[in-house]
Coordinates of C-alpha atoms and ligand atoms in Angstrom, one line a residue:
X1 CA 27.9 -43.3 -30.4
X2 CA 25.4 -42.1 -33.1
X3 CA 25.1 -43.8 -36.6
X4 CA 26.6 -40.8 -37.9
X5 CA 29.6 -40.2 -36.0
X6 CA 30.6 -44.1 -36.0
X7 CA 30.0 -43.4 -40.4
X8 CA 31.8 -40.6 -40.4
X9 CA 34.8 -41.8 -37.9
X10 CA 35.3 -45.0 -40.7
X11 CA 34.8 -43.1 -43.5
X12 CA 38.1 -40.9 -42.3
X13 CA 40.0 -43.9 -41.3
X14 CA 39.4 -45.2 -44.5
X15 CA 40.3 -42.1 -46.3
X16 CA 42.5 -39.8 -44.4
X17 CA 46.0 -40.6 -45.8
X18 CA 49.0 -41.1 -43.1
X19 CA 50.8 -38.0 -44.4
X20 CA 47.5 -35.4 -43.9
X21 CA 47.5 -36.6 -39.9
X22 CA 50.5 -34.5 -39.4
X23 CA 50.8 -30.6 -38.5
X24 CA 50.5 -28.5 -41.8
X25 CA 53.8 -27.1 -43.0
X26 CA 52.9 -23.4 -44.0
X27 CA 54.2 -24.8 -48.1
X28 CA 51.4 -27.5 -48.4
X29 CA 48.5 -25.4 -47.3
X30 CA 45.9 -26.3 -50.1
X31 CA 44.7 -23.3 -51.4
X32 CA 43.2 -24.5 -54.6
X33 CA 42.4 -21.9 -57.9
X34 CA 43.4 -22.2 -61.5
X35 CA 47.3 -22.8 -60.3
X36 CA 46.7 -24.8 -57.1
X37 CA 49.5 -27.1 -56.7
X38 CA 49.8 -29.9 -54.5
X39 CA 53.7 -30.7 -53.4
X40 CA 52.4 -33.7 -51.3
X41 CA 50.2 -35.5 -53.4
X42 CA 48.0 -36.7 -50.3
X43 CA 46.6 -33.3 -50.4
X44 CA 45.4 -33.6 -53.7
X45 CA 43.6 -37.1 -52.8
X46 CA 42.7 -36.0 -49.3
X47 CA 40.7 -33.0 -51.1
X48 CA 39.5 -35.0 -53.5
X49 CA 37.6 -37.5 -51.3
X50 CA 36.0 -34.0 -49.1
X51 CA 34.7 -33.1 -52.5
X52 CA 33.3 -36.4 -53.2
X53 CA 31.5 -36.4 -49.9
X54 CA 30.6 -32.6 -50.0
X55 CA 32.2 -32.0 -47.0
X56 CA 34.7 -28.9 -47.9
X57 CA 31.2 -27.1 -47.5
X58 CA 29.5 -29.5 -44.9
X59 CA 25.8 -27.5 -44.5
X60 CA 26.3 -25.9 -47.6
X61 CA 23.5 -27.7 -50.2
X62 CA 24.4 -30.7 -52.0
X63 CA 22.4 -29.2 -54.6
X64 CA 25.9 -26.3 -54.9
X65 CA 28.3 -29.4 -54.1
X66 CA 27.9 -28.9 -50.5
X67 CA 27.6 -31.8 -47.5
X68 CA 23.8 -30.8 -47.0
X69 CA 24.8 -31.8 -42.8
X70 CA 23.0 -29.7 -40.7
X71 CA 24.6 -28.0 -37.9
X72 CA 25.0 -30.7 -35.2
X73 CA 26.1 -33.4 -38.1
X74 CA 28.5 -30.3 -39.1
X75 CA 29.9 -30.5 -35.5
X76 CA 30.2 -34.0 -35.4
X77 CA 31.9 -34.0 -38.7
X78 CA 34.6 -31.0 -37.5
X79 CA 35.0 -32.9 -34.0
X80 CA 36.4 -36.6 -35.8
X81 CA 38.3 -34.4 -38.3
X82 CA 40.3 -32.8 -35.1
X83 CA 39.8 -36.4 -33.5
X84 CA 42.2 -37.8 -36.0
X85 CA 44.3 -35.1 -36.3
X86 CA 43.2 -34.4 -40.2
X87 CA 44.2 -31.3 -41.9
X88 CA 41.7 -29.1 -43.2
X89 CA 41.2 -30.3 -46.9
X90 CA 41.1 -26.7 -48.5
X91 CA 41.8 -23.2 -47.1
X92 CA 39.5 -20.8 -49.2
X93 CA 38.2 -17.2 -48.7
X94 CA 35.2 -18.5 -50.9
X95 CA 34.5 -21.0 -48.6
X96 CA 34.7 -19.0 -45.7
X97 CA 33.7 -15.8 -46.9
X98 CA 32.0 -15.3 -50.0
X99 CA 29.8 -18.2 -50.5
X100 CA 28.0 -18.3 -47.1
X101 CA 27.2 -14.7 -48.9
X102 CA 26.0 -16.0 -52.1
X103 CA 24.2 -18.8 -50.6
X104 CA 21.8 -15.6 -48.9
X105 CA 22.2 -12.7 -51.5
X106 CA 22.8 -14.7 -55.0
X107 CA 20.4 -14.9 -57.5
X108 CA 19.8 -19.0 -58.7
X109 CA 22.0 -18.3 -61.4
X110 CA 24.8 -16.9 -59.3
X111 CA 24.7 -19.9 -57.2
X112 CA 24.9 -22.6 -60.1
X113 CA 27.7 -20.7 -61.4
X114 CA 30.1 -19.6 -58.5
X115 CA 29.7 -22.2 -55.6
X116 CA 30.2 -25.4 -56.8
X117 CA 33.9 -24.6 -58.3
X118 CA 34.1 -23.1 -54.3
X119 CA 33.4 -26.2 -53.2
X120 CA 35.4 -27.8 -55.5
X121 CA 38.7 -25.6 -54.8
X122 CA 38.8 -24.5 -58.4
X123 CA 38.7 -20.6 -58.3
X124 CA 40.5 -19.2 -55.7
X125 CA 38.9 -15.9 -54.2
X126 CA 40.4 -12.5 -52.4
X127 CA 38.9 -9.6 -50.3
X128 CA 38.3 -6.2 -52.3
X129 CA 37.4 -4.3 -49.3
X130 CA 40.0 -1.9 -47.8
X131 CA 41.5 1.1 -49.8
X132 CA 44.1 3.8 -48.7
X133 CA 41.4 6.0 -47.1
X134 CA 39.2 3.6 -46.3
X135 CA 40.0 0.9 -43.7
X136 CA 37.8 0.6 -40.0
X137 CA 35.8 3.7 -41.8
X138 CA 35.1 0.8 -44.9
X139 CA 32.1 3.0 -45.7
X140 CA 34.3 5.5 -47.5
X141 CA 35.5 3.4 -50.1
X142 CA 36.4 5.3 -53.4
X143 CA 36.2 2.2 -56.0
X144 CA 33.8 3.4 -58.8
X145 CA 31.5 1.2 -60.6
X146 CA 29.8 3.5 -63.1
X147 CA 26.8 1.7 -65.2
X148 CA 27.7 1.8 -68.9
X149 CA 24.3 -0.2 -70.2
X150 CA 25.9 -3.6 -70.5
X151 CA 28.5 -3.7 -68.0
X152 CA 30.1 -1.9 -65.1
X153 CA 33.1 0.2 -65.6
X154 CA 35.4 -0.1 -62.5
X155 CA 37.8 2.4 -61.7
X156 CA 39.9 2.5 -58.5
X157 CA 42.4 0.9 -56.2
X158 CA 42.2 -1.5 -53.1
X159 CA 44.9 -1.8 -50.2
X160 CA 45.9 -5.1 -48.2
X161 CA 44.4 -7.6 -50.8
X162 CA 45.6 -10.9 -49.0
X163 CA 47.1 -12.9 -52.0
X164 CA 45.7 -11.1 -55.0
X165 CA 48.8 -12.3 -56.9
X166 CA 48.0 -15.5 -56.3
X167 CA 43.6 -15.1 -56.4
X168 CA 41.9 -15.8 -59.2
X169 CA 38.8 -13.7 -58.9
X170 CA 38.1 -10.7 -56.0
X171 CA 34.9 -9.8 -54.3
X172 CA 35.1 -6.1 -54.0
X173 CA 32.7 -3.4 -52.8
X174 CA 32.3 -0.6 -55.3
X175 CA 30.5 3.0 -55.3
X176 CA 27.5 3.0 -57.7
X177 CA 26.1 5.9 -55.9
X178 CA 28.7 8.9 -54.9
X179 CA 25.8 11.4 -54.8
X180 CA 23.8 8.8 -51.4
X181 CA 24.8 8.9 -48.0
X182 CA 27.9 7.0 -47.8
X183 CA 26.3 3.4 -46.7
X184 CA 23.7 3.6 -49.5
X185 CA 26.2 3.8 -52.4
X186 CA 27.9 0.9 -52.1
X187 CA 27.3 -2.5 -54.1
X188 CA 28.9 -5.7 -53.8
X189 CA 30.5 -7.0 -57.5
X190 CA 32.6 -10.0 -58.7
X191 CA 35.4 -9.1 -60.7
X192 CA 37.8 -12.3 -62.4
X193 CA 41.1 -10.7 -62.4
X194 CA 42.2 -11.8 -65.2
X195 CA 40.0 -9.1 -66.8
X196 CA 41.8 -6.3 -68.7
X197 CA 43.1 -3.4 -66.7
X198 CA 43.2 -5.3 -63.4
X199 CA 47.0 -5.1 -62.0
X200 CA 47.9 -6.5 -58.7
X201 CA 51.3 -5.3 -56.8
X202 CA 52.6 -7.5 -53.9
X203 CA 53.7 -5.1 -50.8
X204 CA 56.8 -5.9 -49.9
X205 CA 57.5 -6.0 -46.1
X206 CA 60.6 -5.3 -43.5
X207 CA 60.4 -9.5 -44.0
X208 CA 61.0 -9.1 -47.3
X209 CA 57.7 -10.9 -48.7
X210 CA 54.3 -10.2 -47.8
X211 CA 50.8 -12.0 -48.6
X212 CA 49.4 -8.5 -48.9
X213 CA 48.9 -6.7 -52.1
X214 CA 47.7 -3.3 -53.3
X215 CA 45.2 -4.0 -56.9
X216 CA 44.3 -1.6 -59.1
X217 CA 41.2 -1.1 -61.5
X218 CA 41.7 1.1 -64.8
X219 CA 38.9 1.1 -66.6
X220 CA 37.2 -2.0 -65.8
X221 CA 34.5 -3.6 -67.7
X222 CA 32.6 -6.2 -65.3
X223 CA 29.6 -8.3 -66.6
X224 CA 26.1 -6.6 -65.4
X225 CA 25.1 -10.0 -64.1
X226 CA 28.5 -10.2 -61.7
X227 CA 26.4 -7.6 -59.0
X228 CA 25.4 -9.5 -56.0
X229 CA 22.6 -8.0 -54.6
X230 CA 20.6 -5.1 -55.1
X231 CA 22.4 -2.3 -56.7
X232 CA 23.1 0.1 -53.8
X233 CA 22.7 -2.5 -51.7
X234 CA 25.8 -4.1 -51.0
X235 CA 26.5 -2.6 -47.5
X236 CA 24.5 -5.2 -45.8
X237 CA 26.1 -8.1 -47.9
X238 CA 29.9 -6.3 -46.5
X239 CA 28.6 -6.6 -43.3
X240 CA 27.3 -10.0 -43.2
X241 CA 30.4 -11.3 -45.0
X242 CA 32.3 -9.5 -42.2
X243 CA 30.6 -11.7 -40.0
X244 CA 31.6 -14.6 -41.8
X245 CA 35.0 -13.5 -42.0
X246 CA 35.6 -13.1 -38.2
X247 CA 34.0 -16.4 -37.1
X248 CA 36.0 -18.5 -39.5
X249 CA 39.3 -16.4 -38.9
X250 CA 38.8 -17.9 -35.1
X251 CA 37.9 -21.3 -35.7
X252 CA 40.5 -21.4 -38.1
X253 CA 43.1 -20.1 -35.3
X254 CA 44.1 -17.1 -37.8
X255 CA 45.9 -19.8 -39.6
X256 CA 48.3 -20.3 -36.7
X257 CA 49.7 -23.7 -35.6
X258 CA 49.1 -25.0 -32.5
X259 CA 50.9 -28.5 -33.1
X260 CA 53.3 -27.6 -30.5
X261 CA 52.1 -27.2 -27.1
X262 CA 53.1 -24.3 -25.2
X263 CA 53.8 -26.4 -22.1
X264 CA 56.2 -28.7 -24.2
X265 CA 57.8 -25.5 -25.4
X266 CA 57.9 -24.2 -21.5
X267 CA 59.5 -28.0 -20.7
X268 CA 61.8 -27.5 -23.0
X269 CA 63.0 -24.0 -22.6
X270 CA 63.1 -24.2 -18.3
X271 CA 63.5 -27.6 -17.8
X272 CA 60.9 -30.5 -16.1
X273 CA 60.5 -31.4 -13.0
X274 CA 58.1 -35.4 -11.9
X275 CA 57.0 -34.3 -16.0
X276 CA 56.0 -31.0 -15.0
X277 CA 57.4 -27.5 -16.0
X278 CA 59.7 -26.8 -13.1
X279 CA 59.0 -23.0 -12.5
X280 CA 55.7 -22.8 -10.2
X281 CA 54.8 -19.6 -11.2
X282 CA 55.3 -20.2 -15.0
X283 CA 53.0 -23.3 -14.0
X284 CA 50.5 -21.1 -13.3
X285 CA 50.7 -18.6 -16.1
X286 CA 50.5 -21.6 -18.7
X287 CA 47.4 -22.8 -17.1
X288 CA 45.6 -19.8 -17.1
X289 CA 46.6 -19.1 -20.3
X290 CA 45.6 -22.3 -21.7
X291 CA 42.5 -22.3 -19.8
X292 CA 41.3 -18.4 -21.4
X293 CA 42.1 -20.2 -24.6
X294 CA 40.2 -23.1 -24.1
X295 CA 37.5 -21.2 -23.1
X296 CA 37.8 -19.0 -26.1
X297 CA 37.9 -22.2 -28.5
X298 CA 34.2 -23.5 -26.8
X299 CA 33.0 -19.8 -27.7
X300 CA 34.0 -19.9 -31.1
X301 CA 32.3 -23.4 -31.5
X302 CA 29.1 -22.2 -29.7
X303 CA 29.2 -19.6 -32.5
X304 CA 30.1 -21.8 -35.9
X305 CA 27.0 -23.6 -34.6
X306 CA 24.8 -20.7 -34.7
X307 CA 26.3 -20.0 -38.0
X308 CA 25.7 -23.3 -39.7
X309 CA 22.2 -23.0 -38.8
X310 CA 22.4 -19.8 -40.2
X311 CA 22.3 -17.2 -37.5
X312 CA 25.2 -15.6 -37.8
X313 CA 25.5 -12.7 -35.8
X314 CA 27.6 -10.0 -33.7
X315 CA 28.5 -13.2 -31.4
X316 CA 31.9 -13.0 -34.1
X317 CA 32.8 -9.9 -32.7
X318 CA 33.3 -11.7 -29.2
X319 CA 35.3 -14.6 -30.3
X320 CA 37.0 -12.4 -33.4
X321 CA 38.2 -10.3 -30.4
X322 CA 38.8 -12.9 -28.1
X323 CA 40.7 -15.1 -30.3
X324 CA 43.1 -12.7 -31.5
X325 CA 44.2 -11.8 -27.8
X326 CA 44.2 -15.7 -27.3
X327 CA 47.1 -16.2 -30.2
X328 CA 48.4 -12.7 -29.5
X329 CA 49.2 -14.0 -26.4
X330 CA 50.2 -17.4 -27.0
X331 CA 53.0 -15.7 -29.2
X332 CA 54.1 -13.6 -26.2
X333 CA 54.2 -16.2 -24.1
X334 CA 56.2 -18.6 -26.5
X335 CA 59.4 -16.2 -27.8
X336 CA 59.5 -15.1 -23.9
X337 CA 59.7 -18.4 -23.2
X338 CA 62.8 -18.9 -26.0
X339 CA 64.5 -16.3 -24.6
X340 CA 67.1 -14.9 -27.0
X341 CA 66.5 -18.3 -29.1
X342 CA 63.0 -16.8 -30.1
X343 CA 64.7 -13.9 -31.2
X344 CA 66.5 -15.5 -33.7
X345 CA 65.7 -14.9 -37.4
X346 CA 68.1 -17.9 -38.1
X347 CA 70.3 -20.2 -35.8
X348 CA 69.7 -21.0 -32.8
X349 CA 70.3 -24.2 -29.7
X350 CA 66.8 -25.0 -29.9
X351 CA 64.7 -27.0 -32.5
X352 CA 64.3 -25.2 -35.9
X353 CA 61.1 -25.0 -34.9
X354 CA 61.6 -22.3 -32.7
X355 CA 61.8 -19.9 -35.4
X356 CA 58.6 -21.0 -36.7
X357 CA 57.4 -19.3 -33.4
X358 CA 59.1 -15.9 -34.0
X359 CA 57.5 -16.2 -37.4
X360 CA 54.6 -16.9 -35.8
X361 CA 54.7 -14.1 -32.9
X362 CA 55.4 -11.6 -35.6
X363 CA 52.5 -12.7 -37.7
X364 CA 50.3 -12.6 -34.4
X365 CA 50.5 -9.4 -34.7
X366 CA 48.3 -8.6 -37.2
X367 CA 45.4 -10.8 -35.6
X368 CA 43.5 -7.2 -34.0
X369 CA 44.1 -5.6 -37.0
X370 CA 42.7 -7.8 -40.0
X371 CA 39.0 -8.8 -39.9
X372 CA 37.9 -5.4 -38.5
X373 CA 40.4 -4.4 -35.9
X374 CA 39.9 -4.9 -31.7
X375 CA 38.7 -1.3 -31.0
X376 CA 35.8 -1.9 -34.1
X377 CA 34.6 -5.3 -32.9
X378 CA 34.5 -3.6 -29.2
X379 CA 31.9 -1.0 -31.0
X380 CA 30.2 -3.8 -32.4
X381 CA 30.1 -5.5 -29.1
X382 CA 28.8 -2.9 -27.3
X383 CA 25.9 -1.6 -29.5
X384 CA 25.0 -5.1 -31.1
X385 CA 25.5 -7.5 -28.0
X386 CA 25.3 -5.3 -24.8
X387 CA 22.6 -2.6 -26.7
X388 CA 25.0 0.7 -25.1
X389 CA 24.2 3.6 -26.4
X390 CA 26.6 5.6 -29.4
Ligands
LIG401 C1 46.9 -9.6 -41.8 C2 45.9 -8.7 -42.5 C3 45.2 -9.1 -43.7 C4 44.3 -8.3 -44.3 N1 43.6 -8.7 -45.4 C5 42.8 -7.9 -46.1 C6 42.1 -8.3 -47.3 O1 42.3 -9.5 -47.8 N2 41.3 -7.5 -47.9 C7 41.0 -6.3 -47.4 O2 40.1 -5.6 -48.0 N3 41.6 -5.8 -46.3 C8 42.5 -6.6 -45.6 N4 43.2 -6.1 -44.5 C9 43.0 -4.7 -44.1 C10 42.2 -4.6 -42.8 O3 40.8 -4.9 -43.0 C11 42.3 -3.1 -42.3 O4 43.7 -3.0 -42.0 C12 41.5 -2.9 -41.1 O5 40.1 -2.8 -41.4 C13 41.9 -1.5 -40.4 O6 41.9 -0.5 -41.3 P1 43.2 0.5 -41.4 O7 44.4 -0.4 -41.6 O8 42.9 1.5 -42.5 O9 43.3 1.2 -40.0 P2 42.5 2.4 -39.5 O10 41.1 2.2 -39.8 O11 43.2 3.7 -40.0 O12 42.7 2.3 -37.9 C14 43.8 2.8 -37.2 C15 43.6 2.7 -35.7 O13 42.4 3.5 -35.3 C16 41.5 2.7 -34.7 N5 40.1 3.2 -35.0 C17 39.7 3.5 -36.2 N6 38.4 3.9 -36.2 C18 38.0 3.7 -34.9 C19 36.8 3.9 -34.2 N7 35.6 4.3 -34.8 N8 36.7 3.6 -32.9 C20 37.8 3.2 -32.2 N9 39.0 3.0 -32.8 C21 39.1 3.3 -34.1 C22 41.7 1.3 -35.2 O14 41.2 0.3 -34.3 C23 43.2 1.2 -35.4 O15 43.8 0.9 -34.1 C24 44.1 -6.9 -43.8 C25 44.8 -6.5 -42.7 C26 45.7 -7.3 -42.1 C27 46.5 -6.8 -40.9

């Protein structure tokens, strides 16, 4: 074993609290910002002692707060963490998303200012990109951002902000030039949303809650020095964050937990036969199954490496792609296997847990949709990765 893995593997046993070993109930997620709140209060330490080592940023700079690991130390770090079963220590579209960003595009200043509370889990960030007209076609985007000397006036609306209610500041993508070609008029700006004339609506879904919100900008004013880029140039920021975006939205599972094993669910819904699931031929669907998403999981590792030694790249498309059919099908395969018990919003003869996988079938759903949807990163694949013509 190398020095650094037998370091790292003491350091967690020394630090990961009993309670942060077990699967994540969806309540306890830690999601940090101004109002993060902690109702186990192992999360809180747990977080606390990432942040002390760097490690809710592992190759990010320790100069920003960040681990400084590089990329096979990141690996080793990520494979003791699932070794002892740890939960993640912070869930954070800054993390995944924006600072990667910053860390390329930011000026020194910018860096200073934004990353360490990232790191820290102390400003919780959202996704400004999608608007009512303006969804795979991002490019359209209507949000104005006119120059008024010594700030930006914002004007406009965004659609399917994931938990602007509960963000503290958005990343949006604004038109500074309406008169350029559509890609060339489009710059990348901070915006806190606490900032007068922001207002954020929850959409309410058929469920009867929703993560998703609709935010508004009436006459704006954003700090000049909150542009991250050149001005006009924030169209290859949006992309590269995109990129971001759909490598960690696989390695993270989409969020989806796989503490229950969908042959133990099987087992339990047809019965067992010498410990295996009786049915042959449901056997064999599990394993193939399990074995596409095992081979999805390697993929999407193969590709956090090349994006911790920063070569991110149209690879995220593939496992994006891939990993969404992966849990897409995984929530199929589970509320099929339930039977009318998966059906269920409430009741039930199996574990409560069992509706946990309706919610999570349901929610599944969404996966080729958010992140660029399946037809868009089948474009990207077959330009960027297989070079096919338009
Ligand atoms: C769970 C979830 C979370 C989200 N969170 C955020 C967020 O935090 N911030 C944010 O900004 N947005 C967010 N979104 C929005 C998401 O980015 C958009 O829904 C997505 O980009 C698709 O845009 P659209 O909904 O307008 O669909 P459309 O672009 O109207 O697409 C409709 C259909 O047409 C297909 N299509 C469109 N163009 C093409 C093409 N050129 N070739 C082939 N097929 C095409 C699409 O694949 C799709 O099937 C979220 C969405 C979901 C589901």
């Amino acid at each position: 074993m190398s020095d650094f893995r037998a370091e790292v593997r003491e350091w967690i046993a020394a630090n990961l609290p009993d309670s942060i070993r077990t699967p994540m109930p969806e309540e306890e997620i830690p999601w940090g910002g101004r109002n993060a709140s902690f109702p186990n209060p192992q999360s809180r330490q747990w977080l606390e002692a990432m942040i002390a080592k760097g490690w809710t940023a592992p190759t990010w700079p320790a100069a920003y707060g960040g681990g400084g690991l590089d990329a096979a130390q990141a690996m080793i770090l990520q494979e003791e963490l699932e070794r002892a079963n740890a939960r993640p220590a912070l869930f954070s579209f800054g993390l995944w998303m924006l600072g990667p960003v910053l860390l390329e595009y930011g000026t020194e200043e910018q860096k200073q200012r934004f990353l360490p509370p990232i790191v820290r889990g102390e400003i919780r960030w959202c996704q400004g990109y999608s608007e009512p007209g303006a969804g795979s076609d991002l490019a359209s985007l209507r949000t104005r951002a006119e120059d008024k000397g010594g700030h930006w006036l914002v004007n406009g609306q965004k659609v399917w902000t994931t938990y602007a209610d509960k963000a503290d500041w958005i990343f949006a993508l604004v038109r500074t030039d309406p008169a350029a070609p559509k890609h060339q008029g489009i710059s990348f700006l901070l915006i806190d949303l606490r900032t007068p004339g922001v207002s954020v609506r929850p959409i309410e879904l058929i469920s009867g809650s929703s993560p998703f919100c609709e935010t508004f900008f009436d006459d704006v004013k954003v700090p000049k020095e909150n542009m991250v880029g050149p001005l006009n140039g924030g169209w290859t920021i949006a992309k590269k964050l995109l990129q971001y975006e759909r490598q960690n939205v696989s390695a993270v599972g989409f969020g989806g937990d796989r503490s229950v094993r969908i042959e133990d669910l099987a087992k339990q819904a047809v019965g067992e036969v010498d410990g295996r699931i009786a049915d042959g031929a449901l056997r064999n669907r599990i394993a193939r199954h399990n074995l596409y998403d095992r081979a999805v999981d390697l993929t999407t590792r193969r590709s956090q490496i090349d994006t911790d030694s920063g070569s991110v790249g149209a690879l995220t498309s593939v496992v994006k792609y891939a990993s969404a059919k992966a849990n897409q099908a995984r929530g199929e395969l589970a509320v099929e296997l339930l039977g009318l018990d998966g059906l269920g919003w409430s009741g039930g003869n199996f574990d409560p847990r069992d509706l946990a996988e309706t919610r999570k079938w349901l929610r599944s759903k969404g996966n080729s949709i958010e992140g660029g949807t399946s037809e868009i990163n089948l474009n990207v694949i077959s330009k960027r990765v297989l070079g096919l013509p338009d």
